[in-house]
Backbone as a chain_set.jsonl record, in Angstrom:
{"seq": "XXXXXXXXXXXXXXXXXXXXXXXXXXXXXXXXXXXXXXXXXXXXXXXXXXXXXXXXXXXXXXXXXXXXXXXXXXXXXXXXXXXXXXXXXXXXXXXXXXXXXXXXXXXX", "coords": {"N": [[7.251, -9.244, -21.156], [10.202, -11.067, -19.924], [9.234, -14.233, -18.367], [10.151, -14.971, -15.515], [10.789, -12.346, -14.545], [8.305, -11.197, -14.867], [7.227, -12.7, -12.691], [9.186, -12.646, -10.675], [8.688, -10.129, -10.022], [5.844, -9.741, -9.123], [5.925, -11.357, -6.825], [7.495, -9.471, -5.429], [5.911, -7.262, -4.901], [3.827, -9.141, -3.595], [5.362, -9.743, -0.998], [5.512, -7.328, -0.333], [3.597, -6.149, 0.222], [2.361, -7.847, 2.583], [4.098, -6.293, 4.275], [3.781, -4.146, 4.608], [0.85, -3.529, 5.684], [0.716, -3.503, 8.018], [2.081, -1.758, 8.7], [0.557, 0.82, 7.88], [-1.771, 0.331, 9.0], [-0.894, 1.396, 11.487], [-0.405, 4.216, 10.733], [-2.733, 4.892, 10.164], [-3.899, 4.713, 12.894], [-2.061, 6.177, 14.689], [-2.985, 8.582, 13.072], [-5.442, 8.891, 14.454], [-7.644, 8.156, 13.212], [-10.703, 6.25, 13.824], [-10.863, 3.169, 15.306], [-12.14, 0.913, 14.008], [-12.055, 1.384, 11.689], [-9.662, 1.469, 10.777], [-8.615, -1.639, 11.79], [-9.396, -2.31, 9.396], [-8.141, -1.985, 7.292], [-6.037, -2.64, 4.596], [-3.211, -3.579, 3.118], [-2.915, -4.817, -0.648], [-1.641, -6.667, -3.387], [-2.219, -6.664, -6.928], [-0.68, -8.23, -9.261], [2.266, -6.555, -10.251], [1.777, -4.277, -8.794], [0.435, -2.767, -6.023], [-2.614, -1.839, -3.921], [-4.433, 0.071, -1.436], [-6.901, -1.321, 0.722], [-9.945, -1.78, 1.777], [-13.574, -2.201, 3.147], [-16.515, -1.302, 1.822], [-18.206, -0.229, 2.947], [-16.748, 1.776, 4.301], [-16.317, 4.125, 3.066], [-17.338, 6.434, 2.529], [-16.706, 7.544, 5.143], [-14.064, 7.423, 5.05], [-13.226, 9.052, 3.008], [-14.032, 11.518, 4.343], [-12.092, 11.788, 6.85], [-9.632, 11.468, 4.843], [-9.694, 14.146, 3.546], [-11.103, 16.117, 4.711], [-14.086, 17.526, 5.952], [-16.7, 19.482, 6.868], [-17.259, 19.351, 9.454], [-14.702, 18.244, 10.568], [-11.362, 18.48, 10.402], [-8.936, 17.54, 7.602], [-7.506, 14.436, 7.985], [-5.064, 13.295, 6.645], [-4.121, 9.967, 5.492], [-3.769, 7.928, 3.364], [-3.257, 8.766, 0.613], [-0.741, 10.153, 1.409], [0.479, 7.658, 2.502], [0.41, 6.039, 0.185], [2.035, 7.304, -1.914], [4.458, 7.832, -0.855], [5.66, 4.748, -0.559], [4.981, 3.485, -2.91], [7.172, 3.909, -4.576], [9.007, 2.934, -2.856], [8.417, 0.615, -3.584], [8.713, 0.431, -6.327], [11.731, 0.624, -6.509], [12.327, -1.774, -5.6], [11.584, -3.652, -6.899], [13.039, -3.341, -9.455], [15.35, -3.469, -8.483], [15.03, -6.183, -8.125], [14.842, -7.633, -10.277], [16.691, -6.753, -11.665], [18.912, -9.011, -11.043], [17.574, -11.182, -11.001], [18.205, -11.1, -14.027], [20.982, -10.354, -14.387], [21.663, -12.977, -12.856], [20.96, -14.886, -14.966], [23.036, -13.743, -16.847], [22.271, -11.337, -18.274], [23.193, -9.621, -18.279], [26.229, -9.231, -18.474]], "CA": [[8.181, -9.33, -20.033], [10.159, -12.231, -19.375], [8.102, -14.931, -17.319], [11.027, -14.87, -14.12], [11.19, -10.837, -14.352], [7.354, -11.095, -14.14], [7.046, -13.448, -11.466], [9.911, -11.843, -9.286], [7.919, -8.757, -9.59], [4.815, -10.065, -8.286], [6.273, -11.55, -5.549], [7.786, -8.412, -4.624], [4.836, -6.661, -4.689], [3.05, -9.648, -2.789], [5.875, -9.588, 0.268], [5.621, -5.542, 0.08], [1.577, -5.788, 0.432], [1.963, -8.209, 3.551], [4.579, -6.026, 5.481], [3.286, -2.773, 4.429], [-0.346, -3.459, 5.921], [0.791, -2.896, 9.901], [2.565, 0.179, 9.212], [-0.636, 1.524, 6.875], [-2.664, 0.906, 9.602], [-0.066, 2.003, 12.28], [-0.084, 5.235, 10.42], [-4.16, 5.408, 10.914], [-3.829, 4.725, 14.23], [-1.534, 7.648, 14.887], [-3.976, 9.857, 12.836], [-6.782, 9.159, 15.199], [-8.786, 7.362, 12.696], [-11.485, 5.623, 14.217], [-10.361, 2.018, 15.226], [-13.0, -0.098, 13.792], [-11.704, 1.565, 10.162], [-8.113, 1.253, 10.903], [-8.824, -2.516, 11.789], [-10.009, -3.248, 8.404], [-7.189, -1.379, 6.226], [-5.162, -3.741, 4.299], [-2.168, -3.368, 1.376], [-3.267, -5.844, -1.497], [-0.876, -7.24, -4.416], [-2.308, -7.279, -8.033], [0.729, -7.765, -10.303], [2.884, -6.08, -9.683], [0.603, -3.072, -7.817], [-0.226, -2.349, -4.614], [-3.327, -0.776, -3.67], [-5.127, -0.306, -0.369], [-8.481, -2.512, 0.777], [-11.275, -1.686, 2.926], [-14.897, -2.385, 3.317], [-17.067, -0.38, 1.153], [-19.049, 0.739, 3.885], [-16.457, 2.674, 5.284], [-15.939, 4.821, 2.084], [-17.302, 7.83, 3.191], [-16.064, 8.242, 6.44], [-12.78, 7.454, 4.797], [-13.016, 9.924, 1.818], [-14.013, 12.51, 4.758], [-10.664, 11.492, 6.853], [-8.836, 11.825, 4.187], [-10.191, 15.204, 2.981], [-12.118, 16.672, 5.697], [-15.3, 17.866, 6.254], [-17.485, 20.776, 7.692], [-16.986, 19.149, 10.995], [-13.669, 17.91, 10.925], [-10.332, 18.971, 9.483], [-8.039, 16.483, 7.055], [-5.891, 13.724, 8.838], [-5.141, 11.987, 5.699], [-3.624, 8.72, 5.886], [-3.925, 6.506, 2.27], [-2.421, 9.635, 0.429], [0.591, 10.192, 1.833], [1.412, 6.417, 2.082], [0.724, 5.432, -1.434], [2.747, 8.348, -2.53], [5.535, 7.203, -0.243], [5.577, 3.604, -0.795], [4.735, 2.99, -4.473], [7.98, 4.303, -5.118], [9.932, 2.119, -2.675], [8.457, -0.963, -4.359], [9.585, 0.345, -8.02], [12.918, 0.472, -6.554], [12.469, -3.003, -4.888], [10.96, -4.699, -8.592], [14.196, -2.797, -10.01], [16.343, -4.435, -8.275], [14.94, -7.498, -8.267], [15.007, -8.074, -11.999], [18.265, -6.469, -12.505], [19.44, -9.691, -9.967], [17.574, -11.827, -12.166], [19.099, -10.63, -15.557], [22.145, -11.082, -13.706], [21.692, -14.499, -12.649], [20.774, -15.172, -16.329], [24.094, -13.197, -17.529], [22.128, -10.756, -19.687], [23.998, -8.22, -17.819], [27.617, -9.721, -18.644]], "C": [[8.552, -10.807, -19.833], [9.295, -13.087, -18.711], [8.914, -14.933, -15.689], [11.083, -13.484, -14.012], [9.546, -10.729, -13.659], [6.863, -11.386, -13.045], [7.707, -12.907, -10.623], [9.201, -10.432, -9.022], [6.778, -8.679, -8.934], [5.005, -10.572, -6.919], [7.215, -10.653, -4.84], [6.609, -7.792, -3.899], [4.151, -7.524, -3.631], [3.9, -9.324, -1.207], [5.722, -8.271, 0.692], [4.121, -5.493, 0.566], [1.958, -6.531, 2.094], [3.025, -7.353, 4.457], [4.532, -4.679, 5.407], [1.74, -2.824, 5.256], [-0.537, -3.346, 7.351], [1.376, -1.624, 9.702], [1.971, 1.079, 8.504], [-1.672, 1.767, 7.955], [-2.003, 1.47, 11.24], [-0.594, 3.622, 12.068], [-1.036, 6.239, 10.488], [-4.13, 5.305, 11.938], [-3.572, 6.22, 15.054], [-2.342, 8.955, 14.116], [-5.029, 10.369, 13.694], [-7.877, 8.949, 14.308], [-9.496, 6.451, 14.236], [-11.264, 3.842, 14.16], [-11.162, 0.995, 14.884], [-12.709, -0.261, 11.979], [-10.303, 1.133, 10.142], [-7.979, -0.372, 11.26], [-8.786, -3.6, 10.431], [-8.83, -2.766, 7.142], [-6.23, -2.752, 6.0], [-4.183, -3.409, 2.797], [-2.492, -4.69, 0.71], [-1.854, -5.622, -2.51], [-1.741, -7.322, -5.69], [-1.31, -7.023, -8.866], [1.847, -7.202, -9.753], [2.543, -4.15, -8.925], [0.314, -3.245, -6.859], [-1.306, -1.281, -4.533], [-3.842, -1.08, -1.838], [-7.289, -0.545, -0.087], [-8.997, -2.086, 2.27], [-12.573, -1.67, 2.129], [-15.521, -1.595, 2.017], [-17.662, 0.505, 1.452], [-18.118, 1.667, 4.519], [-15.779, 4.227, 4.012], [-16.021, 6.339, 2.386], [-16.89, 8.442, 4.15], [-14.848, 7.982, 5.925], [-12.392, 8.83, 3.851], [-12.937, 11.414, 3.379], [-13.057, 12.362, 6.127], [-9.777, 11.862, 6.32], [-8.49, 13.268, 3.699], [-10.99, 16.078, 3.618], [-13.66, 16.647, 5.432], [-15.889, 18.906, 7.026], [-16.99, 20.182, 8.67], [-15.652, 18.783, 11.428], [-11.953, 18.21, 9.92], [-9.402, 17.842, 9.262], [-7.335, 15.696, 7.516], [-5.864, 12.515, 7.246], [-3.729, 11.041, 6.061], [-2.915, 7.778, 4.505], [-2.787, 7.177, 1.115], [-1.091, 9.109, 0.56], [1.074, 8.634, 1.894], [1.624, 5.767, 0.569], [1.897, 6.128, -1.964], [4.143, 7.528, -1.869], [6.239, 5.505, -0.564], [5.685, 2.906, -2.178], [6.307, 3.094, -4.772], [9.449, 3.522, -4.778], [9.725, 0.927, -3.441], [8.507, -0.94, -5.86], [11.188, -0.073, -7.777], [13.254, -1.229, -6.209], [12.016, -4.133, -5.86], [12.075, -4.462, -8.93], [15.288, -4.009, -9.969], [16.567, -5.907, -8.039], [15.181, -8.185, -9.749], [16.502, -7.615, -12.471], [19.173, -7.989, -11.87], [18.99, -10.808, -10.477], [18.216, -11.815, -13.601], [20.778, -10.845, -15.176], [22.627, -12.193, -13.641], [21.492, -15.075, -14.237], [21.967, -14.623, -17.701], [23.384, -12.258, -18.705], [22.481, -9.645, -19.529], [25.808, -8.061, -17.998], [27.973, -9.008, -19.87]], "O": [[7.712, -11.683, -19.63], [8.292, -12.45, -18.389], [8.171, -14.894, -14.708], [11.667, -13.288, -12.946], [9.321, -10.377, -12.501], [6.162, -10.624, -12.38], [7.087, -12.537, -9.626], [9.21, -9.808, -7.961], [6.551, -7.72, -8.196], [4.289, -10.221, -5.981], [7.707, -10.993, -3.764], [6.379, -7.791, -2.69], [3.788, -6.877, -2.649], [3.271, -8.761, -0.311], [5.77, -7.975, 1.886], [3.72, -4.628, 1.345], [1.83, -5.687, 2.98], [2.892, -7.689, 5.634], [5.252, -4.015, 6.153], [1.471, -1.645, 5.484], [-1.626, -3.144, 7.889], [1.203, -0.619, 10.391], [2.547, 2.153, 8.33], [-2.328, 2.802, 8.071], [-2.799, 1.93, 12.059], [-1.104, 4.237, 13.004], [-0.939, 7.453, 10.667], [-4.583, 6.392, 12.295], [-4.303, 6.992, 15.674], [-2.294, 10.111, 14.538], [-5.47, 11.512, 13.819], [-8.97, 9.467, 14.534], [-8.942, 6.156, 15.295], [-11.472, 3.246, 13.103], [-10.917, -0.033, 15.515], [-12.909, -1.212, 11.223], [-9.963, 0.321, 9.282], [-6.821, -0.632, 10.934], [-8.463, -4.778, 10.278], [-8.848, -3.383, 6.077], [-5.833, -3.583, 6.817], [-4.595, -3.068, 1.688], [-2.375, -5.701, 1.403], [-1.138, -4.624, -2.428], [-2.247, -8.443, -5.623], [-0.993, -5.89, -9.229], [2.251, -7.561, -8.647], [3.286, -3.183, -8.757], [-0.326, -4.292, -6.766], [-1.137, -0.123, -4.915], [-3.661, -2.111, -1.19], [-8.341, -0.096, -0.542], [-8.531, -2.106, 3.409], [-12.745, -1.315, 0.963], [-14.683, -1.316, 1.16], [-17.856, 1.596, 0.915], [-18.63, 2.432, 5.337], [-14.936, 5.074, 4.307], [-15.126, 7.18, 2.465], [-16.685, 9.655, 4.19], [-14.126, 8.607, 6.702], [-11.373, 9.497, 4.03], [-11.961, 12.161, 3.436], [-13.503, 13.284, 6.81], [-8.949, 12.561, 6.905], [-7.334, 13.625, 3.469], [-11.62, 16.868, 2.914], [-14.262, 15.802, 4.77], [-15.277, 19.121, 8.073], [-15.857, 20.629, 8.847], [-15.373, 18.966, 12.613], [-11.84, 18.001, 8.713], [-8.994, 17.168, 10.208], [-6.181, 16.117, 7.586], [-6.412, 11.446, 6.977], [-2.698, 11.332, 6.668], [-1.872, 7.127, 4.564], [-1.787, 6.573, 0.726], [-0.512, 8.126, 0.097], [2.117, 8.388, 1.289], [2.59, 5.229, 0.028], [2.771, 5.434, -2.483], [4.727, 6.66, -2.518], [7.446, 5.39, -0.778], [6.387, 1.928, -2.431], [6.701, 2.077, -5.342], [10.451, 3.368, -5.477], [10.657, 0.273, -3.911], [8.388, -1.939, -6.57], [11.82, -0.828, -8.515], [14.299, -1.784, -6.547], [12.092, -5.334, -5.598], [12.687, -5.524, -8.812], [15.781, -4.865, -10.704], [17.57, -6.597, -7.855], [15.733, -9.257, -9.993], [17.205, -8.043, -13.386], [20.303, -8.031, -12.357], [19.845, -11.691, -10.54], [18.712, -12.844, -14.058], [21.56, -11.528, -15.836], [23.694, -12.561, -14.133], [22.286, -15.993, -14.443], [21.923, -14.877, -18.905], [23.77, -12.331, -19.872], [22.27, -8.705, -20.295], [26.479, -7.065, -17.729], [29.091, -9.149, -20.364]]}, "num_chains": 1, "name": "protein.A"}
């Protein structure tokens, strides 16, 4: 990959991680997660990837959140946003590199 296609893609991904990580944990909030977990949720950047970051300790009560449990029925949260999301920031690498290639006329 180019070295400017790569780089604009990472710094997509990095601006998408920092303004994706209030409305990730917005989205626990409104589930009725437990606010000490929803505190610690965060969208990370490697590459051009996004994943989401928490603790380690809160794994299980997250997995059973996400997925229920004898005692409590599914409010998933991590799901449904990855699914949602991943897909805006293909379109948002897309068009960043086509805007580079552009600027570089390899689209002329």
């Amino acid at each position: 990959m180019n070295a400017a296609v790569e780089k604009a893609a990472k710094e997509v991904a990095r601006k998408s991680a920092l303004k994706l990580t209030p409305v990730l944990r917005d989205q626990a909030f409104r589930a009725e997660w437990p606010s000490e977990i929803v505190i610690e949720l965060s969208v990370k950047a490697e590459d051009e990837n996004l994943y989401i970051s928490y603790p380690d300790e809160f794994d299980s009560r997250i997995e059973d959140l996400e997925y229920g449990s004898q005692s409590q029925s599914p409010r998933p949260v991590l799901r449904p946003f990855m699914a949602r999301y991943a897909s805006n920031l293909e379109e948002e690498i897309t068009e960043s590199v086509v805007d580079i290639l552009s600027d570089m006329g390899a689209l002329s």
